[in-house]
CSV table of C-alpha atoms and ligand atoms in Angstrom, one decimal:
chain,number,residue,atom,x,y,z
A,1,UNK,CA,54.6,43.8,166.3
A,2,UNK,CA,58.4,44.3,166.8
A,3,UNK,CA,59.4,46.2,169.9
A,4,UNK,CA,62.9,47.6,170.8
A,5,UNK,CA,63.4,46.5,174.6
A,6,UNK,CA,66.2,48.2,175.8
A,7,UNK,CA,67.8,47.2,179.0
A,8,UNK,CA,66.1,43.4,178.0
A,9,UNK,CA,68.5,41.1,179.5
A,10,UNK,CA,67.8,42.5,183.1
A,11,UNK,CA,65.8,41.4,185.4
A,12,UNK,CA,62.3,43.1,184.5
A,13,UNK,CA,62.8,42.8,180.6
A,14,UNK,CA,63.9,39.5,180.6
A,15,UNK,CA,60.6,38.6,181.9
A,16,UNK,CA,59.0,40.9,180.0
A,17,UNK,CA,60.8,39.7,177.2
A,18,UNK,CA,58.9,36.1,177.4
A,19,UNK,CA,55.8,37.2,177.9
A,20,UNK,CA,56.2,39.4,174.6
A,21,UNK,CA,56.7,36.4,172.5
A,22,UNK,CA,53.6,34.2,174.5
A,23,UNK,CA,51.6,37.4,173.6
A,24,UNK,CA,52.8,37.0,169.5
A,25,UNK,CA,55.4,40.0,169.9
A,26,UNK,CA,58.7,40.4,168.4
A,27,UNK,CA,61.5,41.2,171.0
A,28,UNK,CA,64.5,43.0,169.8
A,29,UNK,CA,66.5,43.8,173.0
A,30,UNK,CA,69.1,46.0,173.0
A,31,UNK,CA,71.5,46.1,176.2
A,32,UNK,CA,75.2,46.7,176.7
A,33,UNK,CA,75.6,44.4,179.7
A,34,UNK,CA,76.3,46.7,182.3
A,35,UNK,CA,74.2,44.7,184.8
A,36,UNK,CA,72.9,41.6,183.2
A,37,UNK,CA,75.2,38.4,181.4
A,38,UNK,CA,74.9,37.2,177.7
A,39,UNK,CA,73.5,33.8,179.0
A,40,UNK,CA,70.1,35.2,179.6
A,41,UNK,CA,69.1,35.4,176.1
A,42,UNK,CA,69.5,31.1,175.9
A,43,UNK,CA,67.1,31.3,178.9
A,44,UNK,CA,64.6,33.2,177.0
A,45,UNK,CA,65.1,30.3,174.4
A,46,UNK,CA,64.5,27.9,176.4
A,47,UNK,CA,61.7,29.0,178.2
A,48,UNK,CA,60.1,30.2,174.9
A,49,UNK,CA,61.0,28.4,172.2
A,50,UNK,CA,62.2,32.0,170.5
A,51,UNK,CA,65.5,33.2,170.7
A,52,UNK,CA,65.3,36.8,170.5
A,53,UNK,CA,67.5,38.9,168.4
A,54,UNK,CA,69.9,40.7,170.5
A,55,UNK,CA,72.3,44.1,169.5
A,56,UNK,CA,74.7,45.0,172.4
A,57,UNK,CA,74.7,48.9,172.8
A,58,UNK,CA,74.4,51.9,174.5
A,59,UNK,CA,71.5,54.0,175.1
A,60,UNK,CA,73.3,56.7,174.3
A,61,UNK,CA,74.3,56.2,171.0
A,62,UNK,CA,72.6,57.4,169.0
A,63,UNK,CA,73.4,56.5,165.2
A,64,UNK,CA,73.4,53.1,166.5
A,65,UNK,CA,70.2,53.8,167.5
A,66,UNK,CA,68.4,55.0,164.7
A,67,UNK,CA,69.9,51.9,162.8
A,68,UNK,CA,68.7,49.4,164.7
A,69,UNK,CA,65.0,50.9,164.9
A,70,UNK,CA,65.2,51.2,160.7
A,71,UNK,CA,66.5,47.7,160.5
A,72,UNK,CA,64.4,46.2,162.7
A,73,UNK,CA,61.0,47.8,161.3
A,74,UNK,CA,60.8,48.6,165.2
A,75,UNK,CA,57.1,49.9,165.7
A,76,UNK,CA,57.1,50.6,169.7
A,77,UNK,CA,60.4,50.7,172.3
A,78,UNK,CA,59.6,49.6,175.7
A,79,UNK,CA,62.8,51.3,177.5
A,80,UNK,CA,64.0,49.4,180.6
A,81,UNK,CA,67.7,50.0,180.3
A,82,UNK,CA,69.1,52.6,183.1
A,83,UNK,CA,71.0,52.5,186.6
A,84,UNK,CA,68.7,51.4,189.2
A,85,UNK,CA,70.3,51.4,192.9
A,86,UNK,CA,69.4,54.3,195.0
A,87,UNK,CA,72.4,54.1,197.4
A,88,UNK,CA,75.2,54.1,194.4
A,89,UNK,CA,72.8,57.4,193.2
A,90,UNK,CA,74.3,59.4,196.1
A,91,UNK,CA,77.4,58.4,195.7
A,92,UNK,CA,77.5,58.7,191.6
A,93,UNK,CA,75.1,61.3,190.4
A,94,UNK,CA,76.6,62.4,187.2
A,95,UNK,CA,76.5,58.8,186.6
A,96,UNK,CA,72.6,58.1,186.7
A,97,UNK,CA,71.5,61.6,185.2
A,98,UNK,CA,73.7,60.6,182.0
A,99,UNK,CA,72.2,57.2,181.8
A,100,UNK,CA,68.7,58.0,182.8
A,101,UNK,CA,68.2,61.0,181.9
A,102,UNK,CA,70.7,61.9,179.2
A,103,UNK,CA,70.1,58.6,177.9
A,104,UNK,CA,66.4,58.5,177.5
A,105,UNK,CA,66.6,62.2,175.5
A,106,UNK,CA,68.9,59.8,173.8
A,107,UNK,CA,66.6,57.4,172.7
A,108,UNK,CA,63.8,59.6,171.7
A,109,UNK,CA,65.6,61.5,170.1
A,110,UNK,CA,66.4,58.4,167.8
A,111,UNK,CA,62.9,57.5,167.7
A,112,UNK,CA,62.4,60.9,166.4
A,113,UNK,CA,64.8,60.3,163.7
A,114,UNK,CA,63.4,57.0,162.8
A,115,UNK,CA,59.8,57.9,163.1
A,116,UNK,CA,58.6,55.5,165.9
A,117,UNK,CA,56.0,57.0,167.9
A,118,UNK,CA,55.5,55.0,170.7
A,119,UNK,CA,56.8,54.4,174.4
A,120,UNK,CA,56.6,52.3,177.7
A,121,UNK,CA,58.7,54.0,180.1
A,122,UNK,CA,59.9,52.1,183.4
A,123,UNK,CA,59.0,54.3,186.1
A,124,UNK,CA,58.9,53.6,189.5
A,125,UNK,CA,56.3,54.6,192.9
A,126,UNK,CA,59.5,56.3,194.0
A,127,UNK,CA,57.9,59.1,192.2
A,128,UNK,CA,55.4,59.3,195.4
A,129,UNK,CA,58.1,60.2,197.8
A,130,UNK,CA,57.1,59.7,201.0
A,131,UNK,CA,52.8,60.0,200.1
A,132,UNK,CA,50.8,61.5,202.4
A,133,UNK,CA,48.6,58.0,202.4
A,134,UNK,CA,47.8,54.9,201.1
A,135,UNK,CA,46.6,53.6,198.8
A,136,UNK,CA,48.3,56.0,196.3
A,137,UNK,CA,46.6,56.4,193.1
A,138,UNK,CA,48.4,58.4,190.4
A,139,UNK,CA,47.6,62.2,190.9
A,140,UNK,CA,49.3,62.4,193.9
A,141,UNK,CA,51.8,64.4,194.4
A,142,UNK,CA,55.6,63.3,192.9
A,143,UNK,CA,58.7,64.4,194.4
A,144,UNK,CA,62.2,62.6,194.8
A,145,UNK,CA,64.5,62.2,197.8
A,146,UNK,CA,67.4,60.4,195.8
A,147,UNK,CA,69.2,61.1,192.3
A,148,UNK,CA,68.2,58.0,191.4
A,149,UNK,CA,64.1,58.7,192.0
A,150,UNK,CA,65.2,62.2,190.7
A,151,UNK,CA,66.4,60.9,187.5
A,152,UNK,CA,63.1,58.8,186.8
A,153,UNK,CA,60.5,62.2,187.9
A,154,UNK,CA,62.9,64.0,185.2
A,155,UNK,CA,62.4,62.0,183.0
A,156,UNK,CA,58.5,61.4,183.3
A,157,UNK,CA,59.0,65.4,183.2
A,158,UNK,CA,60.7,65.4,180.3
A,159,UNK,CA,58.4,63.0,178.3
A,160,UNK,CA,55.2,64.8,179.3
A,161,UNK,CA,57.1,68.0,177.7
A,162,UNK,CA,57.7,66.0,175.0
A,163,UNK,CA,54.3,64.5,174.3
A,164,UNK,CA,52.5,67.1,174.8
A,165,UNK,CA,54.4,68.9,172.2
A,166,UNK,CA,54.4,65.7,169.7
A,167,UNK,CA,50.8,65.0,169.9
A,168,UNK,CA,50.6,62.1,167.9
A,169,UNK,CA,53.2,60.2,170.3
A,170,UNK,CA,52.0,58.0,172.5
A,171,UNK,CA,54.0,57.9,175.3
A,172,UNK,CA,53.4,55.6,178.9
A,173,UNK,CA,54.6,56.0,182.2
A,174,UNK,CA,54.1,52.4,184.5
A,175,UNK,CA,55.0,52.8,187.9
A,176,UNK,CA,56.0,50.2,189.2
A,177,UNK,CA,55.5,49.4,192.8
A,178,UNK,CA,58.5,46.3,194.7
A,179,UNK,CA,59.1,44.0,191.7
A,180,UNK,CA,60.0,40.6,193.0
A,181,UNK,CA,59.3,36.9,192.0
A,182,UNK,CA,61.1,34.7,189.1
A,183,UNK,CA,59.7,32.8,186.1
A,184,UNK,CA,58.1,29.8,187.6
A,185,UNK,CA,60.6,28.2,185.6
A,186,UNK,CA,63.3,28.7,187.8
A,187,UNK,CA,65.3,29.7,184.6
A,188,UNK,CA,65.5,33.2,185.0
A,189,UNK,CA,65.5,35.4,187.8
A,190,UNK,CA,67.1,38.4,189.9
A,191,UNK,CA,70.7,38.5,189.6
A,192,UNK,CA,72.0,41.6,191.3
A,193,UNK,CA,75.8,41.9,191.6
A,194,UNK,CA,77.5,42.1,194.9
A,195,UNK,CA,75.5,42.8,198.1
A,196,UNK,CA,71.5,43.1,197.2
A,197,UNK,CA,69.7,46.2,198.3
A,198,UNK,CA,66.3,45.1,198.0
A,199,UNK,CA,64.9,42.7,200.7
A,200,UNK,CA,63.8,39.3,198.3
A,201,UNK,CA,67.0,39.3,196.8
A,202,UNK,CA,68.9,39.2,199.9
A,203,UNK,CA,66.6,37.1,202.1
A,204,UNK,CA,66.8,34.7,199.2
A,205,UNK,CA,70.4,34.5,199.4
A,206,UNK,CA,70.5,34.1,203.1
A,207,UNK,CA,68.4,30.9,202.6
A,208,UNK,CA,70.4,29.3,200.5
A,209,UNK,CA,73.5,30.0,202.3
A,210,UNK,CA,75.4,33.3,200.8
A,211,UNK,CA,74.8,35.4,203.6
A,212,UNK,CA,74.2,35.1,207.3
A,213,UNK,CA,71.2,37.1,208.7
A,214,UNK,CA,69.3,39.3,207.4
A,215,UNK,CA,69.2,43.3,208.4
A,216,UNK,CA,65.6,44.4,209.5
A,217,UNK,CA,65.7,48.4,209.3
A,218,UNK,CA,63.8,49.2,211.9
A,219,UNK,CA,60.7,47.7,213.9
A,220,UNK,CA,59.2,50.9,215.0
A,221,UNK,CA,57.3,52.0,212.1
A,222,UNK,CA,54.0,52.8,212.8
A,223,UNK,CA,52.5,49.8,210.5
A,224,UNK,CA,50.9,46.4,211.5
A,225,UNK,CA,54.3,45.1,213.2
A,226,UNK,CA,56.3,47.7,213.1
A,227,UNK,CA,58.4,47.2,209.6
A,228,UNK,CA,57.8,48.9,206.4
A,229,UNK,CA,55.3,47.9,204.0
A,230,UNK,CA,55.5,47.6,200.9
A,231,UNK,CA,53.3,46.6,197.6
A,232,UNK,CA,55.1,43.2,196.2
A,233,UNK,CA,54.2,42.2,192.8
A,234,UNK,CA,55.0,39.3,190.8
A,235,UNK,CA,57.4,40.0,188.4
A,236,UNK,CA,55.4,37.6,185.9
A,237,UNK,CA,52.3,40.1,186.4
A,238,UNK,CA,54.6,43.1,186.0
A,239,UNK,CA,55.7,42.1,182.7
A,240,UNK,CA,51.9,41.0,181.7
A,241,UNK,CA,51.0,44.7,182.4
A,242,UNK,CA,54.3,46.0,179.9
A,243,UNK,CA,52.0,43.7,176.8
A,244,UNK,CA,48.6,45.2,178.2
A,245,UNK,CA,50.2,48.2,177.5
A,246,UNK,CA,51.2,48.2,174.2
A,247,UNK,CA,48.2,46.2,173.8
A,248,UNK,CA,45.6,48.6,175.2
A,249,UNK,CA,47.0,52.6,174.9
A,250,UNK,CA,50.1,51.7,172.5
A,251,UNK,CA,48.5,53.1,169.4
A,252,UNK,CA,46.5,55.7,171.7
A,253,UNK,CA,47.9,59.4,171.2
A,254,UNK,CA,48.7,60.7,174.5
A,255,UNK,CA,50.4,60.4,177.9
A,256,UNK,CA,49.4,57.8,179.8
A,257,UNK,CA,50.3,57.1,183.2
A,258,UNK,CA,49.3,53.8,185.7
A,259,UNK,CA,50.3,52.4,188.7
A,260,UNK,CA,51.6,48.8,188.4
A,261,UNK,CA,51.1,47.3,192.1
A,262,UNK,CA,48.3,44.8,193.7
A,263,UNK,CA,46.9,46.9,195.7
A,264,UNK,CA,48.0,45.0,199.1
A,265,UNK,CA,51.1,45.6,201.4
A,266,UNK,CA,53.0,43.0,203.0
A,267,UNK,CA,55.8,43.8,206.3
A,268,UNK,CA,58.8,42.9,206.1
A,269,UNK,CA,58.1,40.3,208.6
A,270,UNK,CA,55.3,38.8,206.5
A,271,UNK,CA,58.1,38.4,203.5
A,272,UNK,CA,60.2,36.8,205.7
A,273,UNK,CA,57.7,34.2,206.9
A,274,UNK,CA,56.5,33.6,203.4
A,275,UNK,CA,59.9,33.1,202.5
A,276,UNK,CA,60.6,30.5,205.3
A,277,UNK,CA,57.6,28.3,204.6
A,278,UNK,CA,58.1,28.4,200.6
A,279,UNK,CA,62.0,27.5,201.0
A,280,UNK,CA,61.6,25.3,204.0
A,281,UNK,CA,64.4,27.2,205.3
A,282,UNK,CA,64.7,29.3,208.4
A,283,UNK,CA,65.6,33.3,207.2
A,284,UNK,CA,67.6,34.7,210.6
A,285,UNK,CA,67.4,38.0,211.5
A,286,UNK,CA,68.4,41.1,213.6
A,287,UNK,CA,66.7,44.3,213.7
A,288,UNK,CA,68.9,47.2,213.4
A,289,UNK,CA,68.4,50.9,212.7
A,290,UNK,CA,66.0,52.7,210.0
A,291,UNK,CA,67.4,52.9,207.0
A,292,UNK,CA,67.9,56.1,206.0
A,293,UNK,CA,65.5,57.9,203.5
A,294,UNK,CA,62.8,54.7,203.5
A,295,UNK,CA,59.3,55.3,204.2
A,296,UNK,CA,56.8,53.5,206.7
A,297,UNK,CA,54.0,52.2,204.2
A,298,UNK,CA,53.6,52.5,200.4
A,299,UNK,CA,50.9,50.8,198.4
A,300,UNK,CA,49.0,51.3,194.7
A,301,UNK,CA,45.3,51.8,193.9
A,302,UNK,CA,45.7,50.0,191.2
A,303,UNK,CA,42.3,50.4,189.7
A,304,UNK,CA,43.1,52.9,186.8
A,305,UNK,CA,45.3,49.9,185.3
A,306,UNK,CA,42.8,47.1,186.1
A,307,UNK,CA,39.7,49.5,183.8
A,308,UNK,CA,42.1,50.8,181.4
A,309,UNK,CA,44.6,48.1,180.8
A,310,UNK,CA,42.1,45.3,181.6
A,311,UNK,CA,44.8,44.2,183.8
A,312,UNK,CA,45.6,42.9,187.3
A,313,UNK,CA,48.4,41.1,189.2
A,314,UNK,CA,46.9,37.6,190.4
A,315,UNK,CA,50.0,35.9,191.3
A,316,UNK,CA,50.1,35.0,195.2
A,317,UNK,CA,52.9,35.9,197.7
A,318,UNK,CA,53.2,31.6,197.7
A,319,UNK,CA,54.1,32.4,194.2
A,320,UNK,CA,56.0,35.6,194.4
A,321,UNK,CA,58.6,33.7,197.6
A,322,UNK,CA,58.1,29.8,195.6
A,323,UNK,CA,59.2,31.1,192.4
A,324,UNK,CA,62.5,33.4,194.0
A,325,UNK,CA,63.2,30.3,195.8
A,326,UNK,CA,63.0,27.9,192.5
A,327,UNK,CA,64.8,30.4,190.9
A,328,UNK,CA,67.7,30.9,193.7
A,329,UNK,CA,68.1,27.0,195.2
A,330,UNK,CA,68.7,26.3,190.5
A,331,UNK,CA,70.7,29.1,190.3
A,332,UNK,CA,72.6,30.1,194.0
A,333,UNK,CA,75.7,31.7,192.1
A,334,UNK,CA,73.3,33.6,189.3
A,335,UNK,CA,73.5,33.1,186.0
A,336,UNK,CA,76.1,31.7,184.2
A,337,UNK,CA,78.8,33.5,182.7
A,338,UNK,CA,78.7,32.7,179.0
B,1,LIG,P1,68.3,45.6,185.7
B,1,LIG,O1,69.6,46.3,186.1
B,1,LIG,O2,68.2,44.1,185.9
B,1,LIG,O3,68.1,45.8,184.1
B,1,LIG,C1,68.5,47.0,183.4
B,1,LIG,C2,69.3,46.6,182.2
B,1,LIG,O4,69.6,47.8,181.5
B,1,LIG,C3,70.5,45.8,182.5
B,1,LIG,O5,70.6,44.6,181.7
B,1,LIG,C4,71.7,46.8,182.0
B,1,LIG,O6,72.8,46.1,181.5
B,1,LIG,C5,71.0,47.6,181.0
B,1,LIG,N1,71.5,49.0,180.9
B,1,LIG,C6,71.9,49.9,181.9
B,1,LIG,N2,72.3,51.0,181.4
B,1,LIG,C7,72.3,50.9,180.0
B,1,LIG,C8,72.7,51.7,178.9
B,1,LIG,N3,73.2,52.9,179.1
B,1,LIG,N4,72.5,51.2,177.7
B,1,LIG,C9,72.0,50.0,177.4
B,1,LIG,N5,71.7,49.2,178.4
B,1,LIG,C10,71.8,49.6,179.7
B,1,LIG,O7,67.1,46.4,186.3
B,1,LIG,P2,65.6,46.0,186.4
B,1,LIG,O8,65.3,45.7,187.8
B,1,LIG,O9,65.2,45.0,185.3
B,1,LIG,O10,64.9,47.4,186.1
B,1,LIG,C11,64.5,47.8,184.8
B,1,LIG,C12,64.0,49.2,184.8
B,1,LIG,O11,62.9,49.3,185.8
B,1,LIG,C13,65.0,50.2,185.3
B,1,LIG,O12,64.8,51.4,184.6
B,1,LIG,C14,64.6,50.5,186.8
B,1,LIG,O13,65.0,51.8,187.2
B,1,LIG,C15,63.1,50.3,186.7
B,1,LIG,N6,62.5,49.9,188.0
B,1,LIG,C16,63.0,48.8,188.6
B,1,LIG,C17,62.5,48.4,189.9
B,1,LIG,C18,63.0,47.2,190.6
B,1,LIG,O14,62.8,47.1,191.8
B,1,LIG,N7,63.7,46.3,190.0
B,1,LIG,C19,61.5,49.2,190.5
B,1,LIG,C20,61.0,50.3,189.8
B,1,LIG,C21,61.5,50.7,188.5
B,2,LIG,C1,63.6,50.5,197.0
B,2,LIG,C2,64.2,51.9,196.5
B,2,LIG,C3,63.2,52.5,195.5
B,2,LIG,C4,62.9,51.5,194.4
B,2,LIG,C5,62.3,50.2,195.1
B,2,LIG,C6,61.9,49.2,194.0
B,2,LIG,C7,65.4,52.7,198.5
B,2,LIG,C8,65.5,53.8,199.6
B,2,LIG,N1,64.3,52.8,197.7
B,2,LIG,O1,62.5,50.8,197.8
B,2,LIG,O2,63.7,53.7,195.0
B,2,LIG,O3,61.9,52.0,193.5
B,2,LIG,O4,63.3,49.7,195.9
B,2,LIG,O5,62.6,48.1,194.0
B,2,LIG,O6,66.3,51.9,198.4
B,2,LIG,N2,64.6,46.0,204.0
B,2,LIG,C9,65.1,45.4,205.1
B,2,LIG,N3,66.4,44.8,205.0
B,2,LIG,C10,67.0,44.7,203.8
B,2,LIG,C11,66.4,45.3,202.7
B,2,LIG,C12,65.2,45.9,202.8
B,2,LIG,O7,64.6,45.4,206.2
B,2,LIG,O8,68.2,44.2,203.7
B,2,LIG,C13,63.2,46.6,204.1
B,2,LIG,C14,63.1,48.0,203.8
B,2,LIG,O9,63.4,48.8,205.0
B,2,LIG,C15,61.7,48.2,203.3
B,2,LIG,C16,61.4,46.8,202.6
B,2,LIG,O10,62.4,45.9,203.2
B,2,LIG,O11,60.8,48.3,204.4
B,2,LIG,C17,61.6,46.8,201.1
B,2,LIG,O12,62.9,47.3,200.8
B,2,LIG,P1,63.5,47.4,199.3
B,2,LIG,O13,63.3,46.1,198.7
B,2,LIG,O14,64.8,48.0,199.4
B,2,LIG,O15,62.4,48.3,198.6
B,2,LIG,P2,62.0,49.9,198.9
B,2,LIG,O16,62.5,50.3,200.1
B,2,LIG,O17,60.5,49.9,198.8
């Protein structure tokens, strides 16, 4: 099967990527580098004996597109590619809606044109909002606080439109809960430009030096010790649930939509002490102030993947913090420029 993976050198479909080509898929990613280096595609190579074909380009062009799907005999796109940082969504809307939004309408609208009918969209549990409780399984309510988790409930909006108009599409919608982890490898990994925003990647760089301390927003949540919770999932499982996908509903007509989390929710705290004893390295910190617009707890019922998909995440939080560490102590600068 030859998929289009668009946004495939980053983080998630680098992964992803791999586990295609265990699974007997053909990658063709598509990305035009806005947030990821060349030298990730000799990673894949190395770590799976296939070195994927790779077309450097923009979501949003569309003749470009179309080409690429014809050429390729592309039979499914999972689309990864988009703008991902909710703070930089404030500050550059326009920015966000074009690629995510704009640039999705983009892409189907190729697919259209080329006559593939199928899609795994990259959504996120930042659909939820701030849910009423936990576990959240995937009728709850969606709303968004942020352009950025604006731009993804638009465009599940958009596809449902879509679907349900094009019948014979098969279109899903994985939610993904706090991606973090790195092929056990230690090849590839998280490599977010300047100052992370999520917590692994920046309590992984403080143990290997980069930065300091690490800022704990808030300790007065009401949760177990007082920092927010959060569903962690092995990026390796993540990626495993993309192929279950395509495996399971990706020649199913309809709009499909699952949760991709473990079901458990670790504090902040709990990362942090995970982290220590897998690096062997002490994480410092300082509480400070909430961060605005985060939420206490947030968790996945994961079952509608595990009966549908016949998929569940199994990797550990030893293996979630061991593999980051692998991954960051190999790599402390990153990858590579090429
Ligand atoms: P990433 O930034 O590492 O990867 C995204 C890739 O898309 C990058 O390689 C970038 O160069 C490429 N890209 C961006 N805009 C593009 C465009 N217009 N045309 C072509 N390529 C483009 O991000 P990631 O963490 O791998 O996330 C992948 C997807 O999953 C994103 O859509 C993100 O919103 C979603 N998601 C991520 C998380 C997370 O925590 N990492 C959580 C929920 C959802
Ligand atoms: C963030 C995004 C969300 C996205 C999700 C997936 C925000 C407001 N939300 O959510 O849209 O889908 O990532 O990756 O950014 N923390 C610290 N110190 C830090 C960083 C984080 O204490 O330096 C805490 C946070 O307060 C939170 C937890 O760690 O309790 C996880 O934070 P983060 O990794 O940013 O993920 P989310 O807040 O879940």
């Amino acid at each position: 099967m030859n998929v289009l993976v668009t946004g495939g050198m980053g983080y998630i479909g680098s992964h992803t990527s791999i586990q295609m080509i265990h699974a007997g898929m053909t990658p063709v990613i598509f990305d035009n580098l806005y947030n990821s280096k060349k030298t990730v595609l000799e990673r894949i190579e190395k770590v799976s004996g296939v070195k994927p074909a790779f077309i450097e380009g923009d979501i949003r062009n569309k003749e470009l597109l179309v080409n690429v799907l014809k050429d390729n005999n592309i039979e499914a796109v999972i689309h990864f590619a988009g703008l991902k940082a909710v703070g930089e969504s404030v500050a550059k809307p326009l920015e966000y809606y074009d690629n995510n939004v704009n640039g999705t309408l983009v892409l189907v609208d190729a697919m259209r044109e080329a006559g593939v009918k199928t899609l795994v969209f990259s959504s996120s549990a930042t659909v939820y909002g701030d849910p009423a409780s936990v576990p959240i399984t995937e009728d709850f309510p969606t709303s968004a606080t942020n352009p950025y988790g604006r731009s993804k409930l638009m465009v599940e909006e958009c596809l449902t439109d879509f679907q349900k108009a094009n019948p014979d599409w098969s279109i899903t919608l994985l939610r993904y809960f706090n991606p973090v982890g790195s092929h056990p490898s230690g090849e590839l990994g998280e490599d977010p430009q300047g100052i992370p925003n999520n917590l692994m990647p920046f309590v992984s760089q403080v143990a290997v030096g980069r930065r300091d301390f690490l800022s704990v927003f808030g300790s007065d949540y009401p949760t177990k010790d007082g920092t927010g919770v959060r569903d962690y999932i092995h990026v390796m499982d993540l990626s495993d649930g993309h192929v279950a996908a395509l495996q399971k509903v990706g020649s199913k007509h309809g709009l499909h939509v699952y949760n991709l989390g473990t079901g458990n929710g670790y504090s902040v705290l709990e990362m942090v002490k995970a982290f220590e004893s897998a690096s062997g390295r002490e994480v410092p910190y300082q509480i400070v102030d909430r961060r605005p617009g985060d939420i206490a707890e947030c968790w996945a019922d994961p079952k509608k993947a595990m009966t549908e998909l016949d998929w569940r995440a199994e990797r550990t939080l030893e293996q979630m913090t061991e593999d980051t560490w692998r991954w960051q102590s190999n790599n402390p600068q990153g990858y590579p420029e090429a």
